[in-house]
């Protein structure tokens, strides 16, 4: 198995099956620290740099919280507009990371341009973690989701997935790549103008993903062991910031998971994931149901980032 030490985490296309399990095992060992709200000194003397060119609550703060739990330090920016990349100079990724690499030992980057973290990795002498790049990928979120499935269901292989939302989303791309390493058939349900692109379908053809597409969640929910939902009412991910306008659409019933739908159609032991933030695709009355696992997913988001940071900085080799 390849070592995680010094490695960039850019895409789940890069991940081999045994590497998923190795990372999950490391997360199992670190989870008690987060659960007990303790800090350790595993990464004492190491610094994480957060370079966020797009808004984030979870991804940035879960990386920061994970680093702090492991005894490391954090520096960085959450508003690129206050850096030289976001003003008159529009400083390039290359010039920016040639600075950031001296400010810490690992960089987590979110960017509105697909491929920006890959460009950063070309120039940086420290590992780069992709915290979401445009419509590209969001590998650490789907690692979190797969780990949540493992902890909640005891296995990943043999489970049927239903993914609902905008299939152009970076999470959906990472999900499709990730599931190629498991025995997990998946049904994608999305509005026609948000379906898997022909280009992406061509790309995953080579990876034997067992998938089909459906028009309405009601067609697919009864078979699903894992239901993963993302918004269909959402911002433009190619922009650094997309403010909410006057007219915000409502999620059509085809892409909505309601309490009634779960109670009448879903398997009683299915689990419901959402990386959040949400619009109205999962109403709040679903939160306190036996299907909901998004708060566990949020906790696991910290554990997974601890696992990634400890692995790539060589503390858990
Ligand atoms: N799930 C997720 O990526 O959330 P943030 O945009 O808040 O980081």
mmCIF file of C-alpha atoms and ligand atoms in Angstrom, residues 55-59 110 138 141 275-277, ligand 1:
data_model
loop_
_atom_site.group_PDB
_atom_site.id
_atom_site.type_symbol
_atom_site.label_atom_id
_atom_site.label_comp_id
_atom_site.label_asym_id
_atom_site.label_seq_id
_atom_site.Cartn_x
_atom_site.Cartn_y
_atom_site.Cartn_z
ATOM 1 C CA UNK A 55 -17.239 30.331 1.712
ATOM 2 C CA UNK A 56 -17.177 27.347 4.067
ATOM 3 C CA UNK A 57 -18.369 26.539 7.556
ATOM 4 C CA UNK A 58 -17.664 22.831 7.921
ATOM 5 C CA UNK A 59 -14.693 22.051 5.718
ATOM 6 C CA UNK A 110 -11.036 25.527 -1.336
ATOM 7 C CA UNK A 138 -14.689 17.287 -2.556
ATOM 8 C CA UNK A 141 -16.384 15.187 2.448
ATOM 9 C CA UNK A 275 -23.103 17.118 3.912
ATOM 10 C CA UNK A 276 -24.959 20.414 4.600
ATOM 11 C CA UNK A 277 -25.708 23.305 4.212
HETATM 12 N N1 LIG B 1 -20.197 20.244 3.372
HETATM 13 C C1 LIG B 1 -19.423 21.322 3.163
HETATM 14 O O1 LIG B 1 -18.496 21.304 2.339
HETATM 15 O O2 LIG B 1 -19.745 22.367 3.938
HETATM 16 P P1 LIG B 1 -19.047 23.804 3.918
HETATM 17 O O3 LIG B 1 -19.337 24.404 2.557
HETATM 18 O O4 LIG B 1 -19.653 24.563 5.042
HETATM 19 O O5 LIG B 1 -17.562 23.592 4.080
#
